[in-house]
Amino acid sequence: MRRQKASYFLSDKKTFQKDFFILTEGMKRINYELKQRTITI
């Protein structure tokens, strides 16, 4: 049971890292688009 919990925690951490990566990439893209928009206006 202890081993199962550890593996679950690891997989959970992996999905968290993936979600965090997607989130940061999305924020970068939004930030970039906002900068581009302010320059064009």
C-alpha positions as semicolon CSV with decimal commas, in nm:
position;residue;x (nm);y (nm);z (nm)
1;M;0,000;0,000;0,000
2;R;0,283;0,236;0,081
3;R;0,447;0,175;-0,256
4;Q;0,118;0,236;-0,436
5;K;0,075;0,569;-0,258
6;A;0,428;0,674;-0,357
7;S;0,373;0,591;-0,725
8;Y;0,042;0,777;-0,715
9;F;0,218;1,080;-0,570
10;L;0,481;1,068;-0,844
11;S;0,224;1,049;-1,123
12;D;0,030;1,330;-0,957
13;K;0,346;1,540;-0,948
14;K;0,406;1,473;-1,318
15;T;0,057;1,585;-1,415
16;F;0,098;1,890;-1,193
17;Q;0,423;1,982;-1,369
18;K;0,255;1,940;-1,708
19;D;-0,040;2,158;-1,604
20;F;0,197;2,418;-1,461
21;F;0,401;2,418;-1,784
22;I;0,086;2,465;-1,995
23;L;-0,026;2,745;-1,764
24;T;0,307;2,931;-1,781
25;E;0,322;2,890;-2,159
26;G;-0,029;3,030;-2,187
27;M;0,062;3,326;-1,968
28;K;0,372;3,396;-2,181
29;R;0,162;3,388;-2,497
30;I;-0,103;3,622;-2,352
31;N;0,167;3,857;-2,225
32;Y;0,338;3,856;-2,566
33;E;0,011;3,925;-2,749
34;L;-0,070;4,211;-2,512
35;K;0,273;4,364;-2,576
36;Q;0,226;4,330;-2,952
37;R;-0,117;4,490;-2,929
38;T;0,008;4,786;-2,727
39;I;0,287;4,843;-2,981
40;T;0,050;4,832;-3,280
41;I;-0,201;5,070;-3,116
